[in-house]
Short mmCIF file of C-alpha atoms in Angstrom, two decimals:
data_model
loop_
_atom_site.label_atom_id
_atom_site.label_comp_id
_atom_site.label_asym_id
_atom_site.label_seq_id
_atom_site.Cartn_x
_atom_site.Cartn_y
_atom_site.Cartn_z
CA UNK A 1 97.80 -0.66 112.80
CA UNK A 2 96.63 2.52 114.34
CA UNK A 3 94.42 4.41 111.84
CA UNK A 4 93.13 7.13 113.89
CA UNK A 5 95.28 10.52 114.92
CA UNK A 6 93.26 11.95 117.46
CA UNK A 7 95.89 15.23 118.25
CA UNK A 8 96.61 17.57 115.22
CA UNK A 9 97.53 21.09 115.13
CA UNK A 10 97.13 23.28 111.98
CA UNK A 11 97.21 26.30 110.93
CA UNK A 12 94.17 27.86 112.73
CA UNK A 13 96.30 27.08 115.99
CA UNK A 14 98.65 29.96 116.98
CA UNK A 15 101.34 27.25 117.00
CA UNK A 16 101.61 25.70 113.86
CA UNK A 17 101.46 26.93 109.88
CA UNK A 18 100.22 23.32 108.89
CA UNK A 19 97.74 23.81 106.11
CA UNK A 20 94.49 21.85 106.64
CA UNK A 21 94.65 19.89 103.33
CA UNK A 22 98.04 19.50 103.48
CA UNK A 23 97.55 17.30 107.16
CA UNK A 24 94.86 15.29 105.25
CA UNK A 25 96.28 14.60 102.32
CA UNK A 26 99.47 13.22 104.41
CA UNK A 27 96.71 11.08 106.46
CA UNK A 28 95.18 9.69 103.43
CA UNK A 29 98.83 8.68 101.74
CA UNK A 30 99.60 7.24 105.09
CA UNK A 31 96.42 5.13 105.25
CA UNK A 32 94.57 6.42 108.24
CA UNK A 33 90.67 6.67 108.46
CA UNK A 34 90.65 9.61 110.96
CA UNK A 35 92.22 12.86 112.03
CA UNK A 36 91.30 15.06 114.61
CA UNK A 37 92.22 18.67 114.18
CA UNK A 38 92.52 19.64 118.28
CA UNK A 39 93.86 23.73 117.95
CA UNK A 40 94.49 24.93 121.29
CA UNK A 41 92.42 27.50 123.37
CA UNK A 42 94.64 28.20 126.39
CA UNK A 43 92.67 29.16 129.55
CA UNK A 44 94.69 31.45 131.75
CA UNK A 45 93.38 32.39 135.49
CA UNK A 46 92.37 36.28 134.87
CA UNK A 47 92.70 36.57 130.82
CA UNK A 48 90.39 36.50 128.90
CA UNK A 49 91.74 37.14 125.15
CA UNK A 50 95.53 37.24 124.39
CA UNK A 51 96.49 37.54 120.63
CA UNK A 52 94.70 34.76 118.37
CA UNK A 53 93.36 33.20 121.69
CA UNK A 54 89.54 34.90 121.45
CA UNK A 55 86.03 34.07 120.23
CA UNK A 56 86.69 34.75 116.67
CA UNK A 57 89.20 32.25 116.52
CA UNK A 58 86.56 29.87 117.39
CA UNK A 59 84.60 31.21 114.79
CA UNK A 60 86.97 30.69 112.22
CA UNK A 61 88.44 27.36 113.36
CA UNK A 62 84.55 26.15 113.02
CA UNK A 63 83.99 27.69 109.56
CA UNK A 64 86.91 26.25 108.53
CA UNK A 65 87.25 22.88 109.63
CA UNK A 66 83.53 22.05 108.88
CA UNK A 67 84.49 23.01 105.28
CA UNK A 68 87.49 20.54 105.22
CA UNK A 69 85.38 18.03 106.86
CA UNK A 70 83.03 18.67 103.66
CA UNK A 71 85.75 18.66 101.12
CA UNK A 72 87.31 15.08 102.16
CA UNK A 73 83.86 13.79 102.73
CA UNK A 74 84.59 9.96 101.60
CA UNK A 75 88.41 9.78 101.61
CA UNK A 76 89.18 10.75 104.85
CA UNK A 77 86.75 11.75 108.43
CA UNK A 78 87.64 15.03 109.76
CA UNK A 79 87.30 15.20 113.32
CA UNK A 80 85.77 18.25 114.85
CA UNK A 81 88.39 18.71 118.09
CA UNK A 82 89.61 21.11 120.62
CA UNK A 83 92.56 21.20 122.79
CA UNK A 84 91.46 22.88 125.87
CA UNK A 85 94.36 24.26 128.29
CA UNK A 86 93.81 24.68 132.01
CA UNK A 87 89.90 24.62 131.70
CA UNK A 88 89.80 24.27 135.62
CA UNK A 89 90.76 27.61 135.52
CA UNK A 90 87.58 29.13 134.13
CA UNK A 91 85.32 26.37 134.05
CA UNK A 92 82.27 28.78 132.96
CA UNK A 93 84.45 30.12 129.88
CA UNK A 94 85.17 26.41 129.23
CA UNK A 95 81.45 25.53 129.36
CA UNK A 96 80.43 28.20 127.60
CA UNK A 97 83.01 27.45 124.49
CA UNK A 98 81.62 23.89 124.50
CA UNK A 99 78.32 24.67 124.76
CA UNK A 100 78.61 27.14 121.53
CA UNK A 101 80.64 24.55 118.80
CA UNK A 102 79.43 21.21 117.92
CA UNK A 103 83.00 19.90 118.99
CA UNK A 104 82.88 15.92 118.18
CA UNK A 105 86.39 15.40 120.98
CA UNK A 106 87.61 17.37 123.84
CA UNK A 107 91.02 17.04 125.00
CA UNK A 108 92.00 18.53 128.43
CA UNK A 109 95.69 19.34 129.08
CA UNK A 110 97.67 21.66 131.24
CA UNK A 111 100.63 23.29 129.73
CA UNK A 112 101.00 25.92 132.72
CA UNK A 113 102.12 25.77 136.48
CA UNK A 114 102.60 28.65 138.76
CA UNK A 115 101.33 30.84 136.73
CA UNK A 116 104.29 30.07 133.86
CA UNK A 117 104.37 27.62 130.64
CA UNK A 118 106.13 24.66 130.86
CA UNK A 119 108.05 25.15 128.27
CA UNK A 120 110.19 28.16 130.22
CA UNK A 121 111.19 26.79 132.90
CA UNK A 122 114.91 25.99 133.98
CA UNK A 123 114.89 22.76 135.48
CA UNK A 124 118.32 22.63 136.79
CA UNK A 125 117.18 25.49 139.26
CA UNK A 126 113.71 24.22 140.02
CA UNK A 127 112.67 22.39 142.91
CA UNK A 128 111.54 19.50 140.46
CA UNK A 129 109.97 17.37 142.74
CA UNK A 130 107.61 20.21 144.15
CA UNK A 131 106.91 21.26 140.39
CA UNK A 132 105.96 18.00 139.68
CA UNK A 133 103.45 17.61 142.82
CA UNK A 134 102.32 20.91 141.50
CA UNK A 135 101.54 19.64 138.13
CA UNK A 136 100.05 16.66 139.41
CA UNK A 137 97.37 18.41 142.00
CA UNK A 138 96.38 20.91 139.05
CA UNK A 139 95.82 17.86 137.03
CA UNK A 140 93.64 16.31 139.24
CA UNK A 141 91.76 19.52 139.89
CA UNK A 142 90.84 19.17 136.30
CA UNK A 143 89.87 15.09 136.15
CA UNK A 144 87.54 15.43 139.26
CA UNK A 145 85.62 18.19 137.69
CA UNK A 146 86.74 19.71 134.22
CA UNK A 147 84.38 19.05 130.97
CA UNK A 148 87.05 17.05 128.72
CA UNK A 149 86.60 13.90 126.75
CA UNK A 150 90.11 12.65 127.36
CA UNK A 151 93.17 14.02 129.02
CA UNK A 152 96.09 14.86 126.96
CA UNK A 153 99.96 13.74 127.93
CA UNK A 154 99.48 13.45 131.04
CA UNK A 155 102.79 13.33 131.88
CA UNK A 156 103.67 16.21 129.70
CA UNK A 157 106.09 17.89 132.68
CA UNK A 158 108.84 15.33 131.91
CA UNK A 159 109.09 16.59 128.54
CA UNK A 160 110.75 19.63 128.95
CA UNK A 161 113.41 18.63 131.84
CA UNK A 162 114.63 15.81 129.78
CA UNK A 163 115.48 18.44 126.71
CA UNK A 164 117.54 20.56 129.57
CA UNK A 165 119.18 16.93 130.34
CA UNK A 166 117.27 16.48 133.89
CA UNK A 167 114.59 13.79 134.69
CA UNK A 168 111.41 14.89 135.83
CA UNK A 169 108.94 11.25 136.52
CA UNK A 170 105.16 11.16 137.86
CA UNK A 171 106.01 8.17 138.71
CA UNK A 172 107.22 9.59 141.48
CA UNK A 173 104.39 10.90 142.63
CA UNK A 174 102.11 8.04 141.93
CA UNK A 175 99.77 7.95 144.66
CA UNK A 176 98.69 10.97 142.83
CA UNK A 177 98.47 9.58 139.24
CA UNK A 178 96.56 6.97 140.63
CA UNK A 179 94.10 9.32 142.17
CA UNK A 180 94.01 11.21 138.24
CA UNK A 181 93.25 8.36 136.57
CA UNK A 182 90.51 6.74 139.23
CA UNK A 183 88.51 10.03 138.17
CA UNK A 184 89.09 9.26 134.99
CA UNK A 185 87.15 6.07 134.74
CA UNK A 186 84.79 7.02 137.29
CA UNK A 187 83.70 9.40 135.40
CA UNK A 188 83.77 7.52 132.02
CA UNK A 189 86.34 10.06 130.24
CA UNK A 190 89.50 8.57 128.65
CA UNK A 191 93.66 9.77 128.37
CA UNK A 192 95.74 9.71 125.00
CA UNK A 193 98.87 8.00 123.93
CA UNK A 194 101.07 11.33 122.97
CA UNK A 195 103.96 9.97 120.80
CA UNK A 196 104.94 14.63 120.47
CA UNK A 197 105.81 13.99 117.29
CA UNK A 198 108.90 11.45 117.98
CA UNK A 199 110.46 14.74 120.12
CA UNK A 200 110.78 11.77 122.86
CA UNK A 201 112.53 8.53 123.10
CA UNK A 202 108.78 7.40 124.30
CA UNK A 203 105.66 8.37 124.19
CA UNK A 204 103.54 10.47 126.99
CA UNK A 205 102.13 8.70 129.29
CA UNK A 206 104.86 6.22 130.08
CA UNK A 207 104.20 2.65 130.30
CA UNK A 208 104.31 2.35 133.78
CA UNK A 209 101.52 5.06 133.80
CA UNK A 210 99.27 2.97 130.85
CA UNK A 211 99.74 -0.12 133.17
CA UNK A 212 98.34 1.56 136.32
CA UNK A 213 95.35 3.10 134.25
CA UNK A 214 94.13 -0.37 132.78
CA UNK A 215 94.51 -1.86 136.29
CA UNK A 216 92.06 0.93 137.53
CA UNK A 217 89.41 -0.18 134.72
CA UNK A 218 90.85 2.14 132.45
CA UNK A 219 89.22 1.24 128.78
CA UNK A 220 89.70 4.72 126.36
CA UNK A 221 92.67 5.73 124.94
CA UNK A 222 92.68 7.80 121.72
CA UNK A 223 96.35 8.09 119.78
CA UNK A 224 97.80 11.20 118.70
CA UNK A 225 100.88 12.34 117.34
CA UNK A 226 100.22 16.15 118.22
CA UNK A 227 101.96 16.93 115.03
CA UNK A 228 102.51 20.83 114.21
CA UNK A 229 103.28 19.96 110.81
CA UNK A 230 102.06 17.68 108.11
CA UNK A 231 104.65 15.59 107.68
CA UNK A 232 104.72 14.71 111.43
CA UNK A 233 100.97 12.78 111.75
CA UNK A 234 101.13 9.93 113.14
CA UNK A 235 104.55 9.98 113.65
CA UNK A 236 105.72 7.18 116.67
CA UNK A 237 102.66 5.34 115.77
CA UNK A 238 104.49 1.52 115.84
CA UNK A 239 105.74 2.48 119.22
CA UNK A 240 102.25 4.03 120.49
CA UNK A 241 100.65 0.86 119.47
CA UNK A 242 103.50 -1.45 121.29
CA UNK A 243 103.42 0.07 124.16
CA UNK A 244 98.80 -0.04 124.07
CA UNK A 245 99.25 -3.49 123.67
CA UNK A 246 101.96 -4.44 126.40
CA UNK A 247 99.53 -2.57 128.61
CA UNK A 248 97.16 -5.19 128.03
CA UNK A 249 95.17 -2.66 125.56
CA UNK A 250 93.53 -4.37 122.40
CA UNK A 251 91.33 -1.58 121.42
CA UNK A 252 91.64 2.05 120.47
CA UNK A 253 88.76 4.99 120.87
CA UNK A 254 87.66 7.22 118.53
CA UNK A 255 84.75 10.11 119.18
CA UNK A 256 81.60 11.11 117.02
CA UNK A 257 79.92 14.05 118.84
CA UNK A 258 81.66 13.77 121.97
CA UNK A 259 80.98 9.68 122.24
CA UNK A 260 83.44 7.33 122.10
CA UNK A 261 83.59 4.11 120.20
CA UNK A 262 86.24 1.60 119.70
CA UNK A 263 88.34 -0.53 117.17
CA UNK A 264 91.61 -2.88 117.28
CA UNK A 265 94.68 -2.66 117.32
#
């Protein structure tokens, strides 16, 4: 049984009203040992602060979190995380953030292509094979050299064609997923299971994708749920933990102050 959900939003993220105690106390009913509290901080190519994305965020996610970490002390370990977006676009912001907060896990995701979200894209115009070579290049830009612990859904782009009914696979472009996670595990950083809160049949990154990263030597894989609410944490955990094991998995990571250790399955 997984007992670790290493991707929670709450409500110091601009996405999610999910009150800290409320995502712990829903973690302790279900059993776990660990949650991970990974608010974004979206790195855009020529901003540098856009609405709750600044400094003081920072600030106040640290204040904060440290506190809840204090107040379950004993029930439950509160993970100090961060959900960096796009840090290969201003690697010296990104170093700078890390440098400044005693984050215990790093995840590294990119959420943005050609200069737009994800998210706001119509598919059934796009050129989706392109976009997903796109996606795929940008991600590697950030395995070779970003500052992450492990990278998050790494096949996030076929999220949002299969709500607009088209199929968007990295699988097709697997000479470069194989090149993303060969940096990976040469450079001793990790990926997550992403079961997006059961908004997918499956989880992110597909099994095909799991089996080609264990292959390669791949050993660390954290679980999350990346749950915006409470009542979704580790939601899609059975199936996370399936599809670890049919990769030939028997271990999960966790992090204390950006190290990783393991336990079963």
């Amino acid at each position: 049984m997984l007992k670790q959900d290493y991707h929670i939003h709450c409500e110091l993220s601009p996405d999610s009203t999910a009150a800290l105690d409320a995502v712990c106390s829903q973690a302790y009913r279900l059993g776990l040992e660990e949650v991970a509290f990974t608010d974004h901080y979206e790195l855009i190519e020529g901003v540098t602060a856009r609405g709750s994305i600044r400094r003081e965020y920072l600030e106040i996610s640290r204040e904060k979190l440290l506190a809840c970490r204090s107040r379950w002390e004993g029930r439950i370990r509160v993970v100090f995380g961060i959900e960096l977006g796009q840090c290969h676009k201003q690697p010296e912001a990104a170093s700078q953030i890390l440098a400044s907060n005693p984050y215990d896990f790093v995840l590294a995701s990119l959420h943005r292509v050609a200069h737009r979200d994800l998210s706001l894209f119509d598919y059934r115009e796009e050129d989706c094979e392109a976009l997903g070579e796109t996606y795929a290049r940008e991600l590697l830009e950030i395995a070779r050299a970003g500052d992450y612990d492990c990278l998050s859904h790494l096949d996030l782009i076929r999220r949002y064609p299969a709500f607009q009914g088209v199929s968007l696979r990295m699988e097709d472009h697997m000479e470069l997923v194989e090149e993303i996670l060969k940096q990976v595990v040469r450079r001793g950083k990790g990926i997550e299971i992403n079961t997006t809160a059961g908004s997918l049949a499956e989880p992110l990154p597909s099994l095909a994708i799991l089996k080609a990263y264990r292959r390669l030597g791949g050993e660390i894989v954290t679980t999350g749920s990346d749950a915006h609410r409470a009542e979704d944490v580790a939601k899609g955990f059975d199936r996370a933990e399936e599809l670890l094991r049919e990769a030939g998995f028997s271990y999960a990571a966790r992090y204390k102050e950006r190290k990783p250790y393991f336990v079963k399955l």
